[in-house]
Amino acid sequence: MAAALLVTGSASARATKHCVETGTVVGETQCRSFGTSWATERSIPFFGGIGVWSSSISSSFAAKFSGTTIAADSAQLSPGPLRAHGGELRVGIQLSPYAYLGFGYGLALGANSSRTIESDGYRVALRDGINFIHGRFAPFVGVRAPLGRVSLRAELAPAVQVQLVLFKATAAGGPEKPGSAGSIGVILEPRLAVDYWLTPDTTLSLWSGANAMRPGDLTFGLSLMGHLRAFDGAY
Amino acid sequence: MRVLSLLLLFTTSCFGLLRANTPDPLTDDAEVDPRAIRTAGELQVAFALRFVGSADGAPMLTVWLRNDGNEKIPVDLANLRIEGLSAGGTRALDLVDPRGELEPLHVEPGVVGRERIRLADGKRALGELRRVCVDAGSMLPSAPSAGRVCFVPGAGASWAVES
């Protein structure tokens, strides 16, 4: 069928790969097959969308600073866990109406309040303004329970996670200097989500996840998704 | 939280406006005679028949499918039963499907689809037809008693729905 859909050029046609429609009647059409615009079987079960998300994590770090290693823990530096808020992109494909896989990318920034601590001869505090950057690339696989206008999902995401903590440090009698400490690692995040179908091909989803290795590290978000197959194939 | 609420409100409003202002290809299409619409549950089907400029004067059947429900609905156009009446009697007409495309499919929820299919007759006597009837139920496994729509030759190339 794919070969039939492509007109690769002839003496009377330009040598392009675009399809030249010859008619609108079944059997004469070249560019689309029967049912293309209306049949479930002809739709590609892709989905994709954008969203906002937040993370709340505890982080310990060690940074080289003027030849000295400064070790600190976010629990000491910040009154609470480090928080960041940002955006995410997410695309995937339904393997069936009840299972799917895909990947997402998210970047979040946080301006956390700080305490000043003493570490290795330095007075260390989080920088003013943006002081925590949290990025992640997360393939995911999940299952879905269609319950009418609402569907429930459970998914597992082995995510590559990047964290960057921005701090400032002052040696005794010295000037304040900026520093940063980054880490990259893989986490396993189980997530739960609730979808609400705004239209047969659009969902608004609330989701939440936790790091399986550090259950106190939480993420949650709100996504607006478009689906090429109505209700992902099952209502 | 306020920003979130506003975002939610804006999004749902946009979708509401979009859907409210989207033309309905079934009822807004001048080609569709309301008498040629049959309803089977959440599915509406409509038919139109007209001559096209082919050598044998074959009528072309247009089929609209509209699913107003949330579940996909099975249709099998290959199974559509069409009868033609001429001076020689009543006989079954076939749908032209040279590439074997017609197969059982499901109509997506919330969509309107349209297909144009030429009719064929083994006796090559389509020009003599005085009446053509399409049995909507024959293509609907879930609603076999959806009813028939009959056409008689009208003015010009069009066939009129028989009252």
CSV table of N, CA and C in Angstrom, one decimal, chain B:
chain,number,residue,atom,x,y,z
B,1,MET,N,-1.9,28.7,42.3
B,1,MET,CA,-3.2,28.1,42.1
B,1,MET,C,-4.1,28.9,41.2
B,2,ARG,N,-4.0,30.2,41.4
B,2,ARG,CA,-4.8,31.1,40.6
B,2,ARG,C,-4.4,31.0,39.1
B,3,VAL,N,-3.1,30.9,38.8
B,3,VAL,CA,-2.6,30.8,37.5
B,3,VAL,C,-3.1,29.5,36.9
B,4,LEU,N,-3.1,28.4,37.7
B,4,LEU,CA,-3.5,27.1,37.2
B,4,LEU,C,-5.0,27.2,36.9
B,5,SER,N,-5.8,27.8,37.7
B,5,SER,CA,-7.2,27.9,37.5
B,5,SER,C,-7.5,28.7,36.2
B,6,LEU,N,-6.8,29.7,36.0
B,6,LEU,CA,-6.9,30.5,34.8
B,6,LEU,C,-6.6,29.7,33.5
B,7,LEU,N,-5.5,29.0,33.6
B,7,LEU,CA,-5.0,28.2,32.5
B,7,LEU,C,-6.1,27.1,32.2
B,8,LEU,N,-6.6,26.5,33.2
B,8,LEU,CA,-7.7,25.5,33.0
B,8,LEU,C,-8.9,26.1,32.3
B,9,LEU,N,-9.3,27.3,32.8
B,9,LEU,CA,-10.5,28.0,32.3
B,9,LEU,C,-10.3,28.3,30.8
B,10,PHE,N,-9.1,28.9,30.5
B,10,PHE,CA,-8.7,29.3,29.2
B,10,PHE,C,-8.8,28.1,28.2
B,11,THR,N,-8.1,27.0,28.7
B,11,THR,CA,-8.1,25.9,27.8
B,11,THR,C,-9.4,25.3,27.5
B,12,THR,N,-10.3,25.1,28.5
B,12,THR,CA,-11.6,24.6,28.3
B,12,THR,C,-12.4,25.5,27.4
B,13,SER,N,-12.3,26.8,27.6
B,13,SER,CA,-13.0,27.8,26.8
B,13,SER,C,-12.6,27.7,25.3
B,14,CYS,N,-11.3,27.6,25.1
B,14,CYS,CA,-10.8,27.5,23.7
B,14,CYS,C,-11.4,26.3,23.0
B,15,PHE,N,-11.4,25.1,23.7
B,15,PHE,CA,-11.9,23.9,23.1
B,15,PHE,C,-13.4,24.0,22.9
B,16,GLY,N,-14.1,24.7,23.8
B,16,GLY,CA,-15.6,24.8,23.7
B,16,GLY,C,-15.9,25.7,22.5
B,17,LEU,N,-15.2,26.8,22.3
B,17,LEU,CA,-15.4,27.7,21.2
B,17,LEU,C,-15.1,27.0,19.9
B,18,LEU,N,-14.0,26.2,19.9
B,18,LEU,CA,-13.5,25.6,18.7
B,18,LEU,C,-14.6,24.6,18.2
B,19,ARG,N,-15.1,23.8,19.1
B,19,ARG,CA,-16.1,22.8,18.8
B,19,ARG,C,-17.4,23.4,18.4
B,20,ALA,N,-17.8,24.5,19.1
B,20,ALA,CA,-19.1,25.2,18.8
B,20,ALA,C,-19.1,25.8,17.4
B,21,ASN,N,-17.9,26.2,16.9
B,21,ASN,CA,-17.8,26.9,15.6
B,21,ASN,C,-17.3,26.1,14.5
B,22,THR,N,-17.1,24.8,14.8
B,22,THR,CA,-16.7,23.9,13.7
B,22,THR,C,-17.9,23.5,12.9
B,23,PRO,N,-17.9,23.7,11.5
B,23,PRO,CA,-19.1,23.3,10.7
B,23,PRO,C,-19.3,21.8,10.8
B,24,ASP,N,-20.6,21.5,10.7
B,24,ASP,CA,-21.0,20.1,10.8
B,24,ASP,C,-21.1,19.6,9.3
B,25,PRO,N,-20.1,18.8,8.9
B,25,PRO,CA,-20.1,18.4,7.5
B,25,PRO,C,-21.3,17.6,7.1
B,26,LEU,N,-22.0,17.0,8.0
B,26,LEU,CA,-23.2,16.2,7.6
B,26,LEU,C,-24.4,17.1,7.4
B,27,THR,N,-24.8,17.9,8.4
B,27,THR,CA,-26.0,18.7,8.2
B,27,THR,C,-25.7,20.0,7.4
B,28,ASP,N,-24.5,20.4,7.4
B,28,ASP,CA,-24.2,21.7,6.6
B,28,ASP,C,-23.9,21.4,5.1
B,29,ASP,N,-23.7,20.1,4.8
B,29,ASP,CA,-23.4,19.8,3.4
B,29,ASP,C,-24.6,19.9,2.5
B,30,ALA,N,-24.6,20.7,1.5
B,30,ALA,CA,-25.8,20.9,0.7
B,30,ALA,C,-26.1,19.6,-0.1
B,31,GLU,N,-25.2,18.8,-0.2
B,31,GLU,CA,-25.4,17.5,-1.0
B,31,GLU,C,-26.2,16.5,-0.2
B,32,VAL,N,-26.3,16.7,1.1
B,32,VAL,CA,-27.0,15.8,2.0
B,32,VAL,C,-28.5,16.2,2.1
B,33,ASP,N,-29.4,15.3,1.6
B,33,ASP,CA,-30.8,15.5,1.8
B,33,ASP,C,-31.2,14.9,3.2
B,34,PRO,N,-31.8,15.7,4.0
B,34,PRO,CA,-32.1,15.2,5.4
B,34,PRO,C,-32.9,13.9,5.3
B,35,ARG,N,-33.7,13.7,4.2
B,35,ARG,CA,-34.4,12.4,4.1
B,35,ARG,C,-33.6,11.2,3.9
B,36,ALA,N,-32.3,11.5,3.5
B,36,ALA,CA,-31.4,10.4,3.3
B,36,ALA,C,-30.5,10.0,4.5
B,37,ILE,N,-30.8,10.6,5.6
B,37,ILE,CA,-30.1,10.3,6.8
B,37,ILE,C,-30.8,9.2,7.6
B,38,ARG,N,-30.0,8.2,8.0
B,38,ARG,CA,-30.5,7.2,8.9
B,38,ARG,C,-29.7,7.2,10.2
B,39,THR,N,-30.4,7.0,11.3
B,39,THR,CA,-29.7,7.0,12.6
B,39,THR,C,-29.8,5.6,13.2
B,40,ALA,N,-28.6,5.2,13.7
B,40,ALA,CA,-28.5,3.9,14.4
B,40,ALA,C,-27.7,4.1,15.7
B,41,GLY,N,-28.4,4.3,16.8
B,41,GLY,CA,-27.8,4.7,18.0
B,41,GLY,C,-27.0,6.0,17.9
B,42,GLU,N,-25.7,6.0,18.2
B,42,GLU,CA,-25.0,7.3,18.1
B,42,GLU,C,-24.4,7.5,16.7
B,43,LEU,N,-24.7,6.6,15.8
B,43,LEU,CA,-24.2,6.7,14.4
B,43,LEU,C,-25.2,7.3,13.5
B,44,GLN,N,-24.9,8.3,12.7
B,44,GLN,CA,-25.7,8.7,11.6
B,44,GLN,C,-25.1,8.4,10.3
B,45,VAL,N,-25.8,7.8,9.4
B,45,VAL,CA,-25.3,7.6,8.0
B,45,VAL,C,-26.2,8.3,7.1
B,46,ALA,N,-25.6,8.8,6.0
B,46,ALA,CA,-26.4,9.5,5.0
B,46,ALA,C,-25.9,9.1,3.6
B,47,PHE,N,-26.8,9.1,2.6
B,47,PHE,CA,-26.4,8.7,1.3
B,47,PHE,C,-26.8,9.7,0.3
B,48,ALA,N,-26.0,9.8,-0.8
B,48,ALA,CA,-26.4,10.7,-1.9
B,48,ALA,C,-26.0,9.9,-3.2
B,49,LEU,N,-26.7,10.1,-4.2
B,49,LEU,CA,-26.5,9.4,-5.5
B,49,LEU,C,-26.5,10.4,-6.6
B,50,ARG,N,-25.5,10.3,-7.5
B,50,ARG,CA,-25.5,11.2,-8.6
B,50,ARG,C,-24.8,10.5,-9.8
B,51,PHE,N,-25.1,10.9,-11.0
B,51,PHE,CA,-24.4,10.4,-12.1
B,51,PHE,C,-23.0,11.1,-12.2
B,52,VAL,N,-22.0,10.4,-12.6
B,52,VAL,CA,-20.8,11.1,-12.9
B,52,VAL,C,-20.4,10.9,-14.4
B,53,GLY,N,-19.5,11.6,-14.8
B,53,GLY,CA,-19.2,11.6,-16.3
B,53,GLY,C,-18.4,10.5,-16.7
B,54,SER,N,-18.8,9.3,-16.4
B,54,SER,CA,-18.1,8.1,-16.9
B,54,SER,C,-18.8,7.5,-18.1
B,55,ALA,N,-18.1,6.7,-18.8
B,55,ALA,CA,-18.6,6.2,-20.1
B,55,ALA,C,-19.8,5.4,-20.0
B,56,ASP,N,-19.9,4.6,-18.9
B,56,ASP,CA,-21.1,3.8,-18.7
B,56,ASP,C,-22.2,4.5,-18.0
B,57,GLY,N,-22.1,5.7,-17.6
B,57,GLY,CA,-23.1,6.5,-16.9
B,57,GLY,C,-23.4,5.9,-15.5
B,58,ALA,N,-22.3,5.4,-14.9
B,58,ALA,CA,-22.5,4.7,-13.6
B,58,ALA,C,-22.8,5.8,-12.5
B,59,PRO,N,-23.8,5.5,-11.7
B,59,PRO,CA,-24.1,6.4,-10.5
B,59,PRO,C,-22.9,6.3,-9.5
B,60,MET,N,-22.7,7.4,-8.8
B,60,MET,CA,-21.7,7.3,-7.7
B,60,MET,C,-22.4,7.5,-6.4
B,61,LEU,N,-22.1,6.7,-5.5
B,61,LEU,CA,-22.8,6.7,-4.2
B,61,LEU,C,-21.8,7.5,-3.2
B,62,THR,N,-22.4,8.5,-2.5
B,62,THR,CA,-21.6,9.1,-1.5
B,62,THR,C,-22.2,8.7,-0.1
B,63,VAL,N,-21.3,8.3,0.8
B,63,VAL,CA,-21.7,7.8,2.1
B,63,VAL,C,-21.1,8.7,3.1
B,64,TRP,N,-21.9,9.2,4.0
B,64,TRP,CA,-21.4,10.0,5.2
B,64,TRP,C,-21.6,9.2,6.4
B,65,LEU,N,-20.6,9.2,7.3
B,65,LEU,CA,-20.7,8.5,8.6
B,65,LEU,C,-20.4,9.5,9.7
B,66,ARG,N,-21.2,9.5,10.7
B,66,ARG,CA,-21.0,10.5,11.7
B,66,ARG,C,-21.2,9.8,13.1
B,67,ASN,N,-20.2,9.8,13.9
B,67,ASN,CA,-20.3,9.1,15.2
B,67,ASN,C,-20.4,10.2,16.3
B,68,ASP,N,-21.6,10.3,16.9
B,68,ASP,CA,-21.7,11.3,17.9
B,68,ASP,C,-21.5,10.7,19.3
B,69,GLY,N,-21.1,9.5,19.4
B,69,GLY,CA,-20.9,8.8,20.7
B,69,GLY,C,-19.4,8.8,21.1
B,70,ASN,N,-19.2,8.1,22.1
B,70,ASN,CA,-17.8,8.0,22.6
B,70,ASN,C,-17.1,6.7,22.3
B,71,GLU,N,-17.9,5.8,21.8
B,71,GLU,CA,-17.4,4.4,21.5
B,71,GLU,C,-17.2,4.4,19.9
B,72,LYS,N,-16.2,3.7,19.5
B,72,LYS,CA,-16.0,3.5,18.1
B,72,LYS,C,-17.1,2.5,17.6
B,73,ILE,N,-17.6,2.7,16.4
B,73,ILE,CA,-18.7,1.9,15.9
B,73,ILE,C,-18.3,1.2,14.6
B,74,PRO,N,-18.6,-0.1,14.6
B,74,PRO,CA,-18.2,-0.9,13.4
B,74,PRO,C,-19.1,-0.6,12.2
B,75,VAL,N,-18.4,-0.5,11.0
B,75,VAL,CA,-19.2,-0.4,9.7
B,75,VAL,C,-18.4,-1.3,8.7
B,76,ASP,N,-19.2,-1.9,7.8
B,76,ASP,CA,-18.6,-2.7,6.8
B,76,ASP,C,-19.3,-2.4,5.4
B,77,LEU,N,-18.6,-1.4,4.8
B,77,LEU,CA,-19.2,-0.9,3.5
B,77,LEU,C,-19.1,-2.0,2.4
B,78,ALA,N,-18.2,-2.9,2.6
B,78,ALA,CA,-18.1,-4.0,1.6
B,78,ALA,C,-19.4,-4.9,1.6
B,79,ASN,N,-20.1,-4.8,2.7
B,79,ASN,CA,-21.3,-5.6,2.9
B,79,ASN,C,-22.6,-4.8,2.5
B,80,LEU,N,-22.4,-3.6,2.1
B,80,LEU,CA,-23.6,-2.7,1.8
B,80,LEU,C,-24.4,-3.3,0.6
B,81,ARG,N,-25.7,-3.5,0.9
B,81,ARG,CA,-26.6,-4.1,0.0
B,81,ARG,C,-27.3,-3.0,-0.8
B,82,ILE,N,-27.2,-3.0,-2.1
B,82,ILE,CA,-27.8,-2.0,-3.0
B,82,ILE,C,-28.6,-2.7,-4.1
B,83,GLU,N,-29.8,-2.2,-4.2
B,83,GLU,CA,-30.7,-2.8,-5.3
B,83,GLU,C,-31.0,-1.8,-6.3
B,84,GLY,N,-30.9,-2.2,-7.6
B,84,GLY,CA,-31.3,-1.4,-8.7
B,84,GLY,C,-32.6,-1.9,-9.4
B,85,LEU,N,-33.5,-1.0,-9.7
B,85,LEU,CA,-34.7,-1.4,-10.4
B,85,LEU,C,-34.7,-0.9,-11.8
B,86,SER,N,-34.9,-1.7,-12.8
B,86,SER,CA,-35.0,-1.3,-14.1
B,86,SER,C,-36.1,-2.0,-14.8
B,87,ALA,N,-36.3,-1.8,-16.1
B,87,ALA,CA,-37.4,-2.5,-16.7
B,87,ALA,C,-37.3,-4.0,-16.6
B,88,GLY,N,-36.1,-4.4,-16.6
B,88,GLY,CA,-35.8,-5.9,-16.5
B,88,GLY,C,-36.0,-6.5,-15.1
B,89,GLY,N,-36.3,-5.7,-14.1
B,89,GLY,CA,-36.5,-6.2,-12.8
B,89,GLY,C,-35.6,-5.6,-11.8
B,90,THR,N,-35.5,-6.2,-10.6
B,90,THR,CA,-34.7,-5.8,-9.6
B,90,THR,C,-33.4,-6.6,-9.5
B,91,ARG,N,-32.3,-6.0,-9.3
B,91,ARG,CA,-31.0,-6.8,-9.2
B,91,ARG,C,-30.1,-6.1,-8.3
B,92,ALA,N,-29.1,-6.9,-7.8
B,92,ALA,CA,-28.1,-6.3,-6.8
B,92,ALA,C,-27.1,-5.5,-7.6
B,93,LEU,N,-26.7,-4.4,-7.0
B,93,LEU,CA,-25.6,-3.6,-7.6
B,93,LEU,C,-24.4,-3.8,-6.7
B,94,ASP,N,-23.2,-3.6,-7.3
B,94,ASP,CA,-22.0,-3.8,-6.6
B,94,ASP,C,-21.3,-2.4,-6.5
B,95,LEU,N,-20.4,-2.4,-5.5
B,95,LEU,CA,-19.5,-1.2,-5.3
B,95,LEU,C,-18.2,-1.5,-6.0
B,96,VAL,N,-17.8,-0.5,-6.8
B,96,VAL,CA,-16.5,-0.6,-7.5
B,96,VAL,C,-15.4,-0.5,-6.5
B,97,ASP,N,-14.5,-1.5,-6.4
B,97,ASP,CA,-13.4,-1.6,-5.5
B,97,ASP,C,-12.2,-2.2,-6.1
B,98,PRO,N,-11.6,-1.6,-7.1
B,98,PRO,CA,-10.6,-2.3,-7.9
B,98,PRO,C,-9.3,-2.6,-7.1
B,99,ARG,N,-9.1,-1.8,-6.0
B,99,ARG,CA,-7.9,-2.1,-5.2
B,99,ARG,C,-8.2,-2.9,-3.9
B,100,GLY,N,-9.4,-3.4,-3.8
B,100,GLY,CA,-9.8,-4.2,-2.6
B,100,GLY,C,-9.6,-3.4,-1.3
B,101,GLU,N,-10.0,-2.1,-1.3
B,101,GLU,CA,-9.8,-1.3,-0.1
B,101,GLU,C,-11.0,-1.5,0.9
B,102,LEU,N,-12.2,-1.8,0.4
B,102,LEU,CA,-13.3,-1.9,1.3
B,102,LEU,C,-13.1,-3.0,2.3
B,103,GLU,N,-13.2,-2.7,3.6
B,103,GLU,CA,-13.0,-3.7,4.6
B,103,GLU,C,-13.7,-3.2,5.8
B,104,PRO,N,-14.1,-4.1,6.7
B,104,PRO,CA,-14.7,-3.7,8.0
B,104,PRO,C,-13.8,-2.8,8.8
B,105,LEU,N,-14.4,-1.6,9.2
B,105,LEU,CA,-13.6,-0.6,10.0
B,105,LEU,C,-14.5,-0.1,11.1
B,106,HIS,N,-13.9,0.7,11.9
B,106,HIS,CA,-14.7,1.4,13.0
B,106,HIS,C,-14.7,2.9,12.8
B,107,VAL,N,-15.8,3.5,13.0
B,107,VAL,CA,-15.9,5.0,12.9
B,107,VAL,C,-15.4,5.5,14.2
B,108,GLU,N,-14.5,6.4,14.1
B,108,GLU,CA,-13.9,7.1,15.3
B,108,GLU,C,-15.0,7.9,16.0
B,109,PRO,N,-14.9,7.9,17.3
B,109,PRO,CA,-15.9,8.8,18.1
B,109,PRO,C,-15.6,10.3,17.7
B,110,GLY,N,-16.7,11.0,17.5
B,110,GLY,CA,-16.6,12.5,17.3
B,110,GLY,C,-16.1,12.9,15.9
B,111,VAL,N,-16.2,12.0,14.9
B,111,VAL,CA,-15.7,12.3,13.6
B,111,VAL,C,-16.9,12.2,12.5
B,112,VAL,N,-16.7,12.9,11.4
B,112,VAL,CA,-17.6,12.7,10.3
B,112,VAL,C,-16.7,12.2,9.1
B,113,GLY,N,-17.1,11.1,8.5
B,113,GLY,CA,-16.3,10.7,7.4
B,113,GLY,C,-17.1,10.6,6.1
B,114,ARG,N,-16.5,10.7,5.0
B,114,ARG,CA,-17.2,10.7,3.7
B,114,ARG,C,-16.4,9.8,2.8
B,115,GLU,N,-17.2,9.0,2.1
B,115,GLU,CA,-16.5,8.1,1.0
B,115,GLU,C,-17.4,8.2,-0.2
B,116,ARG,N,-16.8,8.2,-1.4
B,116,ARG,CA,-17.5,8.2,-2.6
B,116,ARG,C,-17.1,6.9,-3.3
B,117,ILE,N,-18.1,6.2,-3.7
B,117,ILE,CA,-17.9,4.8,-4.3
B,117,ILE,C,-18.8,4.7,-5.6
B,118,ARG,N,-18.2,4.3,-6.6
B,118,ARG,CA,-18.9,4.1,-7.9
B,118,ARG,C,-19.7,2.8,-7.8
B,119,LEU,N,-20.8,2.8,-8.4
B,119,LEU,CA,-21.6,1.5,-8.5
B,119,LEU,C,-21.3,0.8,-9.8
B,120,ALA,N,-21.4,-0.5,-9.7
B,120,ALA,CA,-21.2,-1.3,-10.9
B,120,ALA,C,-22.4,-2.3,-11.0
B,121,ASP,N,-22.5,-2.7,-12.2
B,121,ASP,CA,-23.6,-3.7,-12.5
B,121,ASP,C,-23.1,-4.7,-13.5
B,122,GLY,N,-23.2,-6.0,-13.2
B,122,GLY,CA,-22.7,-7.0,-14.1
B,122,GLY,C,-23.3,-6.9,-15.5
B,123,LYS,N,-24.5,-6.4,-15.5
B,123,LYS,CA,-25.3,-6.4,-16.8
B,123,LYS,C,-24.9,-5.1,-17.6
B,124,ARG,N,-24.1,-4.2,-17.0
B,124,ARG,CA,-23.7,-3.0,-17.7
B,124,ARG,C,-24.9,-2.2,-18.2
B,125,ALA,N,-25.9,-2.1,-17.4
B,125,ALA,CA,-27.1,-1.5,-17.8
B,125,ALA,C,-27.5,-0.4,-16.8
B,126,LEU,N,-26.5,0.3,-16.3
B,126,LEU,CA,-26.8,1.2,-15.2
B,126,LEU,C,-27.6,2.4,-15.7
B,127,GLY,N,-27.5,2.7,-17.0
B,127,GLY,CA,-28.2,3.8,-17.5
B,127,GLY,C,-29.7,3.6,-17.5
B,128,GLU,N,-30.1,2.3,-17.4
B,128,GLU,CA,-31.5,2.0,-17.4
B,128,GLU,C,-32.2,2.0,-16.1
B,129,LEU,N,-31.4,2.3,-15.1
B,129,LEU,CA,-32.0,2.2,-13.7
B,129,LEU,C,-33.1,3.2,-13.5
B,130,ARG,N,-34.1,2.8,-12.8
B,130,ARG,CA,-35.2,3.7,-12.5
B,130,ARG,C,-35.3,4.0,-11.0
B,131,ARG,N,-34.7,3.2,-10.3
B,131,ARG,CA,-34.7,3.3,-8.8
B,131,ARG,C,-33.6,2.6,-8.2
B,132,VAL,N,-32.9,3.2,-7.2
B,132,VAL,CA,-31.8,2.5,-6.5
B,132,VAL,C,-32.1,2.6,-5.0
B,133,CYS,N,-32.0,1.5,-4.3
B,133,CYS,CA,-32.2,1.5,-2.9
B,133,CYS,C,-31.0,1.0,-2.2
B,134,VAL,N,-30.6,1.7,-1.1
B,134,VAL,CA,-29.5,1.4,-0.3
B,134,VAL,C,-29.9,0.9,1.1
B,135,ASP,N,-29.5,-0.2,1.5
B,135,ASP,CA,-29.9,-0.8,2.8
B,135,ASP,C,-28.9,-0.4,3.8
B,136,ALA,N,-29.1,0.7,4.6
B,136,ALA,CA,-28.1,1.2,5.6
B,136,ALA,C,-27.8,0.1,6.6
B,137,GLY,N,-28.8,-0.7,7.0
B,137,GLY,CA,-28.5,-1.7,8.0
B,137,GLY,C,-27.5,-2.7,7.6
B,138,SER,N,-27.4,-3.0,6.3
B,138,SER,CA,-26.5,-4.1,5.8
B,138,SER,C,-25.1,-3.8,6.1
B,139,MET,N,-24.7,-2.5,6.3
B,139,MET,CA,-23.3,-2.2,6.5
B,139,MET,C,-23.1,-1.9,8.0
B,140,LEU,N,-24.1,-2.1,8.9
B,140,LEU,CA,-24.0,-1.8,10.3
B,140,LEU,C,-24.2,-3.1,11.1
B,141,PRO,N,-23.2,-3.8,11.4
B,141,PRO,CA,-23.4,-5.0,12.2
B,141,PRO,C,-24.1,-4.8,13.5
B,142,SER,N,-24.0,-3.6,14.1
B,142,SER,CA,-24.7,-3.4,15.3
B,142,SER,C,-26.1,-2.8,15.2
B,143,ALA,N,-26.6,-2.5,13.9
B,143,ALA,CA,-27.9,-2.0,13.7
B,143,ALA,C,-28.4,-2.5,12.4
B,144,PRO,N,-28.7,-3.8,12.2
B,144,PRO,CA,-29.1,-4.3,10.9
B,144,PRO,C,-30.4,-3.8,10.4
B,145,SER,N,-31.2,-3.2,11.3
B,145,SER,CA,-32.5,-2.7,10.9
B,145,SER,C,-32.5,-1.2,10.8
B,146,ALA,N,-31.4,-0.6,10.4
B,146,ALA,CA,-31.3,0.9,10.3
B,146,ALA,C,-32.2,1.5,9.2
B,147,GLY,N,-32.6,0.7,8.3
B,147,GLY,CA,-33.6,1.2,7.3
B,147,GLY,C,-32.9,1.4,5.9
B,148,ARG,N,-33.8,1.6,4.9
B,148,ARG,CA,-33.3,1.8,3.5
B,148,ARG,C,-33.5,3.2,3.1
B,149,VAL,N,-32.7,3.6,2.1
B,149,VAL,CA,-32.9,4.9,1.4
B,149,VAL,C,-33.0,4.6,0.0
B,150,CYS,N,-34.0,5.1,-0.7
B,150,CYS,CA,-34.2,4.9,-2.1
B,150,CYS,C,-34.1,6.2,-2.9
B,151,PHE,N,-33.6,6.0,-4.1
B,151,PHE,CA,-33.4,7.2,-4.9
B,151,PHE,C,-34.1,6.9,-6.3
B,152,VAL,N,-34.5,8.0,-6.9
B,152,VAL,CA,-35.1,8.0,-8.2
B,152,VAL,C,-34.4,9.0,-9.1
B,153,PRO,N,-34.2,8.8,-10.4
B,153,PRO,CA,-33.5,9.9,-11.2
B,153,PRO,C,-34.2,11.2,-11.0
B,154,GLY,N,-33.3,12.2,-10.8
B,154,GLY,CA,-33.9,13.6,-10.6
B,154,GLY,C,-33.4,14.5,-11.7
B,155,ALA,N,-33.4,15.7,-11.5
B,155,ALA,CA,-33.0,16.7,-12.5
B,155,ALA,C,-31.5,16.6,-12.7
B,156,GLY,N,-31.0,16.7,-13.9
B,156,GLY,CA,-29.6,16.8,-14.2
B,156,GLY,C,-28.9,15.5,-13.7
B,157,ALA,N,-27.8,15.6,-13.1
B,157,ALA,CA,-27.0,14.4,-12.7
B,157,ALA,C,-27.5,13.8,-11.4
B,158,SER,N,-28.3,14.6,-10.6
B,158,SER,CA,-28.6,14.1,-9.3
B,158,SER,C,-29.8,13.1,-9.3
B,159,TRP,N,-29.7,12.3,-8.3
B,159,TRP,CA,-30.8,11.4,-8.0
B,159,TRP,C,-31.5,12.0,-6.8
B,160,ALA,N,-32.8,11.9,-6.8
B,160,ALA,CA,-33.6,12.5,-5.7
B,160,ALA,C,-34.0,11.4,-4.7
B,161,VAL,N,-34.0,11.7,-3.4
B,161,VAL,CA,-34.5,10.8,-2.4
B,161,VAL,C,-36.0,10.5,-2.6
B,162,GLU,N,-36.3,9.3,-2.7
B,162,GLU,CA,-37.7,8.9,-2.9
B,162,GLU,C,-38.5,9.1,-1.6
B,163,SER,N,-39.5,9.9,-1.6
B,163,SER,CA,-40.3,10.2,-0.4
B,163,SER,C,-41.1,9.0,0.1
